[in-house]
PDB file of C-alpha atoms in Angstrom:
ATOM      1  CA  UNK A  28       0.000   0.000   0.000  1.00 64.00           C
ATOM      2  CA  UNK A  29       1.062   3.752  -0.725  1.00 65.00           C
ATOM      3  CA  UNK A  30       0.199   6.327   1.160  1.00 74.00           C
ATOM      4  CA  UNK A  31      -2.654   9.456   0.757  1.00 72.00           C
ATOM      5  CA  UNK A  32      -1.129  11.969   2.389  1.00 76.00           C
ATOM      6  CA  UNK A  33      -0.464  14.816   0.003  1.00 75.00           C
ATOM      7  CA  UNK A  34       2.933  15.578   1.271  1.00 84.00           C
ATOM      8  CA  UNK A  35       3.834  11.860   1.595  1.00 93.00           C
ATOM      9  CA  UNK A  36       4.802   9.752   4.370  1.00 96.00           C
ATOM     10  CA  UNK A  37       8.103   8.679   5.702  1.00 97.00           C
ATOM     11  CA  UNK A  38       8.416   5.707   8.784  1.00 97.00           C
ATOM     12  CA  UNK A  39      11.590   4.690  10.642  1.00 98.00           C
ATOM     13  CA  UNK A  40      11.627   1.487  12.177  1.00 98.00           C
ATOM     14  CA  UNK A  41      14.907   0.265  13.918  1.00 98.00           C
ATOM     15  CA  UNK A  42      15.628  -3.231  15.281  1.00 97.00           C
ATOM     16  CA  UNK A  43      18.217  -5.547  15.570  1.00 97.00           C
ATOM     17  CA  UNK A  44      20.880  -2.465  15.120  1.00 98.00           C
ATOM     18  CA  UNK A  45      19.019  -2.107  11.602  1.00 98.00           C
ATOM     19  CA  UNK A  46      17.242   0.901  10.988  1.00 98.00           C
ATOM     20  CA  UNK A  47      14.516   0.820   7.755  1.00 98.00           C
ATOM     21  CA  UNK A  48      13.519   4.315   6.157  1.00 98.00           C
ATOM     22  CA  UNK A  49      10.289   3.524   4.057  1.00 98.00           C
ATOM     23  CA  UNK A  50       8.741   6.774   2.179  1.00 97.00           C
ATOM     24  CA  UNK A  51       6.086   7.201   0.237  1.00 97.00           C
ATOM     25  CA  UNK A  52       3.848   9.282  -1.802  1.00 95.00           C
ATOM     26  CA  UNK A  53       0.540   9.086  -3.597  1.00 93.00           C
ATOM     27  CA  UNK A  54       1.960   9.924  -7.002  1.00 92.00           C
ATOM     28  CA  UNK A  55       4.875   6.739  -7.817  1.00 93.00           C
ATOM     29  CA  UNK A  56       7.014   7.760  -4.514  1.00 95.00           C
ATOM     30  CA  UNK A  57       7.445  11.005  -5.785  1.00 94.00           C
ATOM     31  CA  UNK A  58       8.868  14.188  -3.428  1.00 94.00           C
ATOM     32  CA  UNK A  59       7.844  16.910  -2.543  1.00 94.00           C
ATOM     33  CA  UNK A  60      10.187  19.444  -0.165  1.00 94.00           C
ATOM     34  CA  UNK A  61       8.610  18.455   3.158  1.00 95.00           C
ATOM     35  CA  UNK A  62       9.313  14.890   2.335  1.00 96.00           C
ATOM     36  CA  UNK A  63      13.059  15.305   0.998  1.00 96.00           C
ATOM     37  CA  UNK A  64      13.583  17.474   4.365  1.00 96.00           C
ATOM     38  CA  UNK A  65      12.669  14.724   6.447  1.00 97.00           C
ATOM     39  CA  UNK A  66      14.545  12.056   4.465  1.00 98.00           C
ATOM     40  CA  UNK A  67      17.260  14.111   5.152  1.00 98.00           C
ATOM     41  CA  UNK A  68      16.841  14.212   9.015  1.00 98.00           C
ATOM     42  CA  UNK A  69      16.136  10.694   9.230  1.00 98.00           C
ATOM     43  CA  UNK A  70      19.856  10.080   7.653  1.00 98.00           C
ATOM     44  CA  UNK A  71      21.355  12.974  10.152  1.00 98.00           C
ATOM     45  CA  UNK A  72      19.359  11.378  13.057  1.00 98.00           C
ATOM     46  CA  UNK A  73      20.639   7.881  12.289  1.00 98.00           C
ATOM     47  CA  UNK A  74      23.868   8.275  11.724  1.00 98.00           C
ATOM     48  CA  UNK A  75      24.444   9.657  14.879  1.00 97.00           C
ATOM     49  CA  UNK A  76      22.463   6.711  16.664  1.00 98.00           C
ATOM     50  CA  UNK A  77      24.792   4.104  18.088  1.00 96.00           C
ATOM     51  CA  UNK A  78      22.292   1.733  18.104  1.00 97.00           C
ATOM     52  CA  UNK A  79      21.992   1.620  14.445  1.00 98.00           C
ATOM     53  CA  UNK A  80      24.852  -0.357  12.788  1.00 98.00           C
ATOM     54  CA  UNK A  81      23.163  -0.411   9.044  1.00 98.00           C
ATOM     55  CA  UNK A  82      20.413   1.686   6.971  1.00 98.00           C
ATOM     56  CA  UNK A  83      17.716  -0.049   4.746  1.00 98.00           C
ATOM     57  CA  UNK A  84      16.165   2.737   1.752  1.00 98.00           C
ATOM     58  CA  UNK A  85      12.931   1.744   0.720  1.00 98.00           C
ATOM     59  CA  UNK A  86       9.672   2.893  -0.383  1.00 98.00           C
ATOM     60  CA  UNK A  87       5.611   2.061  -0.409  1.00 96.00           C
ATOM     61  CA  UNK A  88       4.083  -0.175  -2.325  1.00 93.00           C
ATOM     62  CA  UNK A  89       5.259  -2.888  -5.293  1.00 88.00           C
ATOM     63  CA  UNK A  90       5.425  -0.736  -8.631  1.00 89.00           C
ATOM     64  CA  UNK A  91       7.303   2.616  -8.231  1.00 96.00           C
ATOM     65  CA  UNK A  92      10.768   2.935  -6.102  1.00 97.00           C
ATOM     66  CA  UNK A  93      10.668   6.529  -6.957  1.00 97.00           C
ATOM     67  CA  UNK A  94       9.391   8.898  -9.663  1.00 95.00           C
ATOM     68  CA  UNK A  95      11.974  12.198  -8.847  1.00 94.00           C
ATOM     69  CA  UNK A  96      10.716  15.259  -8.016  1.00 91.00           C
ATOM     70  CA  UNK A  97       7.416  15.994  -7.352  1.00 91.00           C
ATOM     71  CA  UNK A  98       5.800  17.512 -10.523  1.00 87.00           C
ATOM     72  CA  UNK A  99       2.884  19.204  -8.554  1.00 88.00           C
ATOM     73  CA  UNK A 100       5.773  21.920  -6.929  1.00 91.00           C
ATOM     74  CA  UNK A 101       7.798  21.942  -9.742  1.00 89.00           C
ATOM     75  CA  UNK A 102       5.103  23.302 -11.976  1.00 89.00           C
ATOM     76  CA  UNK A 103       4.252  25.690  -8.713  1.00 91.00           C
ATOM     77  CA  UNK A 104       8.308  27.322  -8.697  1.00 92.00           C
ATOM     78  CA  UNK A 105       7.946  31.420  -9.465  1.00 92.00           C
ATOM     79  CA  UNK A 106      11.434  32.908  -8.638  1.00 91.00           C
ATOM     80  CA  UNK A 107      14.546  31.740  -8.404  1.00 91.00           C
ATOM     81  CA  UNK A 108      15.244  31.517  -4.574  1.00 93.00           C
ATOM     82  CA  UNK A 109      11.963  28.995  -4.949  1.00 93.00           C
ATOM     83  CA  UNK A 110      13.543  27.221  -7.411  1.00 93.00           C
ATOM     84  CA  UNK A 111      16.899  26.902  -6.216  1.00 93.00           C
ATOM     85  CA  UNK A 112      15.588  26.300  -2.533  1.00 94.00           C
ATOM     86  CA  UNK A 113      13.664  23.147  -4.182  1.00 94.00           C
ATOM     87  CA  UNK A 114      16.171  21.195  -5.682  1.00 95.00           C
ATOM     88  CA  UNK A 115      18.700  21.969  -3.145  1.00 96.00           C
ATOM     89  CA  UNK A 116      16.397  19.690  -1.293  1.00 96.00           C
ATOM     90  CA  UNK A 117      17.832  16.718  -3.446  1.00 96.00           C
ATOM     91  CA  UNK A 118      21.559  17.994  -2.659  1.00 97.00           C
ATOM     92  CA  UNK A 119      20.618  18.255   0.739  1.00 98.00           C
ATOM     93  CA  UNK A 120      19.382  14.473   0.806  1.00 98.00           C
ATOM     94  CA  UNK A 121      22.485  13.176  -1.178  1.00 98.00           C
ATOM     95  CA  UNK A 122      24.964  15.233   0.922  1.00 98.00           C
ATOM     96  CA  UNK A 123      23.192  13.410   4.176  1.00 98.00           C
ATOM     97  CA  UNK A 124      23.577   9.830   2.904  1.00 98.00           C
ATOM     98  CA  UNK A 125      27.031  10.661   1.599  1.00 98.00           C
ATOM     99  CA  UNK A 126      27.637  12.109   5.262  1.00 98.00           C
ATOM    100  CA  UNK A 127      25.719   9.032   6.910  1.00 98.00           C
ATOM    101  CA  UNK A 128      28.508   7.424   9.099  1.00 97.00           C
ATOM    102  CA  UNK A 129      25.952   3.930   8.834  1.00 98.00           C
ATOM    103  CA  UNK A 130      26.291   1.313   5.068  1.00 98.00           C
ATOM    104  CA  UNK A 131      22.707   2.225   3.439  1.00 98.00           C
ATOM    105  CA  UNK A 132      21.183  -0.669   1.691  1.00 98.00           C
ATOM    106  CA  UNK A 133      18.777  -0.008  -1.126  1.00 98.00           C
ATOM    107  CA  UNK A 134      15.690  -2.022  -1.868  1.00 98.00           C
ATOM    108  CA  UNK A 135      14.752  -0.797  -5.426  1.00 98.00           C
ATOM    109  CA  UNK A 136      11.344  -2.466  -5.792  1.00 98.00           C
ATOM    110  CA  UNK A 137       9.989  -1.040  -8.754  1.00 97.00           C
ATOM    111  CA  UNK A 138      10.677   1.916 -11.579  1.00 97.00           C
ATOM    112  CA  UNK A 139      13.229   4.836 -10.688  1.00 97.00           C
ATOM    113  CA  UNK A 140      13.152   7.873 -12.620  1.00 97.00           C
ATOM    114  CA  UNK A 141      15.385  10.991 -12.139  1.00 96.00           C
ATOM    115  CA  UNK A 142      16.155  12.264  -8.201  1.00 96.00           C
ATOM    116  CA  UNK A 143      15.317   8.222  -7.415  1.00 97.00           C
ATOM    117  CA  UNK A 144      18.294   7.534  -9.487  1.00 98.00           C
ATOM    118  CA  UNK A 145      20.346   9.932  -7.015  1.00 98.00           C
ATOM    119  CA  UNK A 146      18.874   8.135  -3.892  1.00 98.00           C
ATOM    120  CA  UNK A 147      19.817   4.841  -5.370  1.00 98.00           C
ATOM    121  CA  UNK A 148      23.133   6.235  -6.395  1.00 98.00           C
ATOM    122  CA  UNK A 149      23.750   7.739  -2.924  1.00 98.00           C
ATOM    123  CA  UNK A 150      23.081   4.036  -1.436  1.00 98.00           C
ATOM    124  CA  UNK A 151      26.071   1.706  -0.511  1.00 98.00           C
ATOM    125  CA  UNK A 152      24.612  -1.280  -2.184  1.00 98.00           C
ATOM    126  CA  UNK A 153      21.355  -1.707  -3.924  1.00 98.00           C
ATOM    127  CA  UNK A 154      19.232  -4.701  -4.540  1.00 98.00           C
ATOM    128  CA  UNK A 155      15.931  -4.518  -7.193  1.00 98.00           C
ATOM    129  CA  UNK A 156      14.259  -6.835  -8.640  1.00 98.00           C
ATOM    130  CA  UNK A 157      13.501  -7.313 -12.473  1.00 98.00           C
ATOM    131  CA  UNK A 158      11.075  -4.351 -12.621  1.00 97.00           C
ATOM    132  CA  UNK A 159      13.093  -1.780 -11.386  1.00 98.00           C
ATOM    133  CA  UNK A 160      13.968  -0.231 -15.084  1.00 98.00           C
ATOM    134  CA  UNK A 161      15.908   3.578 -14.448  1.00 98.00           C
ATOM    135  CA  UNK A 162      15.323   6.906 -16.680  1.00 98.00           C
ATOM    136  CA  UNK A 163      16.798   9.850 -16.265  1.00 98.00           C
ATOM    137  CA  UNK A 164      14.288  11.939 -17.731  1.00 94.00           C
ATOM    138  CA  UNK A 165      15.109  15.653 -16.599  1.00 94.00           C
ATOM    139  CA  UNK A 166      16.728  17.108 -20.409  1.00 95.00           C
ATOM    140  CA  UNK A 167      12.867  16.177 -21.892  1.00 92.00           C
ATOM    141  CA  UNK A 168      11.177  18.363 -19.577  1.00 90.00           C
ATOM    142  CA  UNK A 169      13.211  21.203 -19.857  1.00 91.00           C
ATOM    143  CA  UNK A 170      15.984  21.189 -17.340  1.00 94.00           C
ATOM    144  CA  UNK A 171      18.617  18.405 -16.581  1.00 95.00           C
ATOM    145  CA  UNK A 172      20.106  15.710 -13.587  1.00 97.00           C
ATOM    146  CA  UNK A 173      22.646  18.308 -12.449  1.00 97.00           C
ATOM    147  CA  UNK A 174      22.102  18.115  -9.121  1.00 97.00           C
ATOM    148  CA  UNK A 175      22.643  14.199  -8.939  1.00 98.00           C
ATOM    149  CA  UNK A 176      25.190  13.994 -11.739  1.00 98.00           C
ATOM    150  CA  UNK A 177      27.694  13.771  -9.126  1.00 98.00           C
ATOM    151  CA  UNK A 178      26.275  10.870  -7.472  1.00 98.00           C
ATOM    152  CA  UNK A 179      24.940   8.469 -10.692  1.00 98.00           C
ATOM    153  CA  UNK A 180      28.433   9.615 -11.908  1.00 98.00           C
ATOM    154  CA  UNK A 181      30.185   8.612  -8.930  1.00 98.00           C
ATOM    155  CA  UNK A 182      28.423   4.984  -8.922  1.00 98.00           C
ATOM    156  CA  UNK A 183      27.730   4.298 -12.729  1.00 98.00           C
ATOM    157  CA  UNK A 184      30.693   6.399 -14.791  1.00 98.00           C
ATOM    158  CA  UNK A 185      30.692   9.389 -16.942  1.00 98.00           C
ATOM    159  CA  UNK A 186      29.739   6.969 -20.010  1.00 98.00           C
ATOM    160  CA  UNK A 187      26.616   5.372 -18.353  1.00 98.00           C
ATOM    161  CA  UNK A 188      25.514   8.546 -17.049  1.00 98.00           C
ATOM    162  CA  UNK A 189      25.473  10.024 -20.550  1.00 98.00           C
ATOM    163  CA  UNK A 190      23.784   7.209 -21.908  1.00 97.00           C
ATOM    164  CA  UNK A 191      21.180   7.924 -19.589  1.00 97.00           C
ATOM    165  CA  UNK A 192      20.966  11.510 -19.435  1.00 98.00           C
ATOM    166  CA  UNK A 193      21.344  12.426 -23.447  1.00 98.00           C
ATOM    167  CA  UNK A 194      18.281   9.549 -24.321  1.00 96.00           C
ATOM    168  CA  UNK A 195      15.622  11.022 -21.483  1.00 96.00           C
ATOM    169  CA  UNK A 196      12.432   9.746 -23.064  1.00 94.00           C
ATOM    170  CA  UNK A 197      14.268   5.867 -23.083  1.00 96.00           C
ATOM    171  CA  UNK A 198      13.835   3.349 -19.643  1.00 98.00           C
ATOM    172  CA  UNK A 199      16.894   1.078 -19.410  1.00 98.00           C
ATOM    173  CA  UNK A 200      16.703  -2.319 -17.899  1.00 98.00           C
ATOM    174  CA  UNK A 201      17.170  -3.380 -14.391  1.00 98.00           C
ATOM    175  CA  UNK A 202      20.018  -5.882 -15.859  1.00 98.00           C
ATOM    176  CA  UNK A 203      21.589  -2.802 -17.843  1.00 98.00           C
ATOM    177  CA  UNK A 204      21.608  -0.715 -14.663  1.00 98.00           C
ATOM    178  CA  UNK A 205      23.353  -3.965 -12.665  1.00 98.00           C
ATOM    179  CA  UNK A 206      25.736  -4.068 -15.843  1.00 98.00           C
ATOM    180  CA  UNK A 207      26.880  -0.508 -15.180  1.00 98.00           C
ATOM    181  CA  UNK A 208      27.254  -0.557 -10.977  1.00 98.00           C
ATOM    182  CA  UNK A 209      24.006   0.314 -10.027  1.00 98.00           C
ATOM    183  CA  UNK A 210      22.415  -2.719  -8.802  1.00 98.00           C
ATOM    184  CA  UNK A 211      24.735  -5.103  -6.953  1.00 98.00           C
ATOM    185  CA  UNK A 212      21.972  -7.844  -7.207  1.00 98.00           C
ATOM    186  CA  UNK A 213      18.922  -8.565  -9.123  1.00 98.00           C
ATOM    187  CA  UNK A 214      15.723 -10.764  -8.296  1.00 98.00           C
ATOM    188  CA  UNK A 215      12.370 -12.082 -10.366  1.00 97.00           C
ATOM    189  CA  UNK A 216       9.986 -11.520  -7.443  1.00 97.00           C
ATOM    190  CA  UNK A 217       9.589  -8.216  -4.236  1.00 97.00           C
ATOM    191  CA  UNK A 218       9.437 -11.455  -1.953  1.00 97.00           C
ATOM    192  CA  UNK A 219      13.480 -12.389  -3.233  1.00 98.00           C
ATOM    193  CA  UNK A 220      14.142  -9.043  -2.954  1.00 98.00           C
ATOM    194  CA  UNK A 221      12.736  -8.468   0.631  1.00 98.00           C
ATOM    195  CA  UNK A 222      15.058 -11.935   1.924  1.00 98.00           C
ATOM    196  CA  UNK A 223      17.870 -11.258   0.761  1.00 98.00           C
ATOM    197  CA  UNK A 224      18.006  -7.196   1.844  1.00 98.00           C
ATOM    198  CA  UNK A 225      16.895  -8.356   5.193  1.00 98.00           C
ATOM    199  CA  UNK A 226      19.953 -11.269   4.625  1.00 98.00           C
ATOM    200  CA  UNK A 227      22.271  -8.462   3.823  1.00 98.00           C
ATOM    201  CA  UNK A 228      21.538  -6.055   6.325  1.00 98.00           C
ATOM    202  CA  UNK A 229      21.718  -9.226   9.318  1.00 98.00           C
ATOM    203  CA  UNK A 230      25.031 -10.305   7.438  1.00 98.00           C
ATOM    204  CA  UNK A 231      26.293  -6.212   7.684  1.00 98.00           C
ATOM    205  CA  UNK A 232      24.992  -5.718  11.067  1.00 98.00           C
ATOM    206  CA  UNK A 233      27.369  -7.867  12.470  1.00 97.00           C
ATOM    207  CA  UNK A 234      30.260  -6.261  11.313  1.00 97.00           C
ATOM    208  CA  UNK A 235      32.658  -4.011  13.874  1.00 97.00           C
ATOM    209  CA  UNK A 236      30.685  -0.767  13.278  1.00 96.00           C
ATOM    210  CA  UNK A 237      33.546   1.253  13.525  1.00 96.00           C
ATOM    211  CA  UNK A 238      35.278  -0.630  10.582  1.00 98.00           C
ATOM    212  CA  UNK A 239      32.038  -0.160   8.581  1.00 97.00           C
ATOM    213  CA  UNK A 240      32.496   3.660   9.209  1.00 96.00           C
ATOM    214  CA  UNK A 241      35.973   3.747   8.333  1.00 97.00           C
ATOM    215  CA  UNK A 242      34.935   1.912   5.244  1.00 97.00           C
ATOM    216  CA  UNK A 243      32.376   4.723   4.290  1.00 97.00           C
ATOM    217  CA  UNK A 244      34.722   7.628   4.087  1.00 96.00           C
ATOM    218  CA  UNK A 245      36.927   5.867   2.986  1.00 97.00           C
ATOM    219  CA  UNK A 246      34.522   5.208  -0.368  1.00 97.00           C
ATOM    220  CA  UNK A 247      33.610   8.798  -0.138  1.00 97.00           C
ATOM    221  CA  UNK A 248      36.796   9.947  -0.451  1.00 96.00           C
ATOM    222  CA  UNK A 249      37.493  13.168  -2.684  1.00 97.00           C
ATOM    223  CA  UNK A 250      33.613  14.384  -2.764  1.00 98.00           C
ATOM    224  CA  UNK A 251      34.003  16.777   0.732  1.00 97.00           C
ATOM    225  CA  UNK A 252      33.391  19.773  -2.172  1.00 98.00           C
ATOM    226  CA  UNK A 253      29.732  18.045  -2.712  1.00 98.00           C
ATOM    227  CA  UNK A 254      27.962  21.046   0.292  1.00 97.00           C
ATOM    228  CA  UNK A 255      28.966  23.748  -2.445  1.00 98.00           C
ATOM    229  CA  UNK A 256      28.750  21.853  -5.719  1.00 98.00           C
ATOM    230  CA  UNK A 257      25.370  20.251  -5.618  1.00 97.00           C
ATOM    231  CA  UNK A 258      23.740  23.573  -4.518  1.00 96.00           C
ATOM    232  CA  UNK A 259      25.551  25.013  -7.359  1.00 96.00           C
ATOM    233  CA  UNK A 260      24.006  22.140  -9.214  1.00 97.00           C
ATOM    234  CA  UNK A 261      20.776  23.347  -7.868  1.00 96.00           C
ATOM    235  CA  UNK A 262      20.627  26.951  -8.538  1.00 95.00           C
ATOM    236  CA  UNK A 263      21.292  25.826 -12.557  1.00 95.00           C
ATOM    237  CA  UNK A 264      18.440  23.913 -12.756  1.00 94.00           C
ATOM    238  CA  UNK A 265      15.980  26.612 -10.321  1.00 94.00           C
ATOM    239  CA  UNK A 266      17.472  28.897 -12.912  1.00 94.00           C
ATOM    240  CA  UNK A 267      16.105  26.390 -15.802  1.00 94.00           C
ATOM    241  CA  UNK A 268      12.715  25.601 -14.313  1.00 93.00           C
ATOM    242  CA  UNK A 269      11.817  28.957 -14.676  1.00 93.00           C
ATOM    243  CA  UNK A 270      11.895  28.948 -18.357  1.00 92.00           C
ATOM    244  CA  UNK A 271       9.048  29.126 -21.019  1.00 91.00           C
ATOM    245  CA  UNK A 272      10.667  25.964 -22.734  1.00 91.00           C
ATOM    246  CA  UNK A 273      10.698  23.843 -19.287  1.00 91.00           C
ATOM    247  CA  UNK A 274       6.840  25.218 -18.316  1.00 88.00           C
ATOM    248  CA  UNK A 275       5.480  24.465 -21.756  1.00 89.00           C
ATOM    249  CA  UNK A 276       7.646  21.064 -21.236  1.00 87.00           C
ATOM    250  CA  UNK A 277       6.052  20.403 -17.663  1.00 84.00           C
ATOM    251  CA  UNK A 278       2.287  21.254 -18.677  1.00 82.00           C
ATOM    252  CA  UNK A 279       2.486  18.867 -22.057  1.00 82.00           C
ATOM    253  CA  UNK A 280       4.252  16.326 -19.586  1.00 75.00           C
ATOM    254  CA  UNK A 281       1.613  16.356 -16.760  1.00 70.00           C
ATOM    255  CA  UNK A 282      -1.062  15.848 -19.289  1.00 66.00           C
TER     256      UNK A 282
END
């Protein structure tokens, strides 16, 4: 099940030293600000909880992980602090995980389209099953994936990330996103998927927490400039977002 609210939902459940994040949203697991401001708590909150040795990602119901940004604000941006303030909420949310002292385990269930690319980029290790097919659709609606470049980069390589960001109208497969570093592990059914994160989490969460810290910076090595450059990132495309080409795009899209 997926959530009504109209600002979304977002749970945190610890237990056994493993903490679960599950969002949601009435329109695919899309976000709006509120919701990408508490994602990015929950992160801040957990990392700092020494009871919490591991992170598990995940989101509502079986079809969408996540479909980006919420379309409903972006359509609703008017100046540029407004539009620079909302996609600074995706840097913010990348810049926590990235920060997160705990391993974050993704559990891509379904579909992942632009800013859900970032999360899943962000993540230490994702699992998905069959369905979960990627897009990077940002350059057909007018703007582009600046503000997770960094992270799909990062994860995926500059070739991948062009392949997905130059053809935004195409989906490419779950297999083709485990091909290119994205997906450690793939599965046929949500019920594989939901064993073996829990496996991986128990298997994780008995490791010497401080070694699985060390292990994260280590990783994130060489990205302490991410605070300035993904709000850099985000300014570009508030800038964009504003333009008759992108609101044209966004109206013809929503339709």
């Amino acid at each position: 099940m997926t959530t009504t609210r109209a600002n979304g939902s977002l749970y945190v459940n610890t237990e056994n030293h493993i903490a679960t994040i599950e969002f949601g949203h009435p329109a695919s697991n899309s976000f709006p600000s509120e919701l990408l401001e508490r994602l990015t708590k929950a992160f801040d909150q957990l990392s700092n909880d020494t009871n919490v040795y591991v992170i598990i990602l995940k989101s509502q119901g079986d079809r969408a992980f996540c479909a980006g940004a919420s379309f409903d604000e972006l359509m609703a941006i008017s100046n540029l602090k407004e539009g620079e303030q909302f996609f600074s909420g995706f840097a913010n949310v990348i810049n926590a995980m990235r920060k997160c002292a705990k391993p974050i385990i993704g559990r891509i269930q379904g579909k992942t389209v632009g800013g859900g690319v970032g999360l899943a980029s962000a993540c230490n290790y994702c699992l998905a099953t069959e369905t979960a097919s990627i897009k990077l659709s940002e350059l057909a609606i007018g703007i582009g994936p600046f503000v997770i470049e960094p992270a799909v980069s990062r994860k995926i390589g500059v070739a991948a990330f062009e392949t997905l960001a130059w053809d935004a109208s195409q989906w490419k497969n779950a297999y083709w996103a485990k091909e290119n570093g994205l997906y450690a592990r793939v599965f046929e059914t949500v019920a594989e998927l939901d064993k073996e994160v829990q496996l991986f989490a128990e298997q994780l969460a008995k490791y010497n927490p401080e070694a699985t810290q060390q292990m994260k910076k280590v990783l994130w090595k060489g990205t302490e400039h991410w605070d300035q450059l993904l709000q850099e990132r985000a300014a570009i495309s508030g800038e964009l977002v504003l333009s008759e080409f992108t609101k044209n795009a966004l109206k013809k899209f929503k339709k």
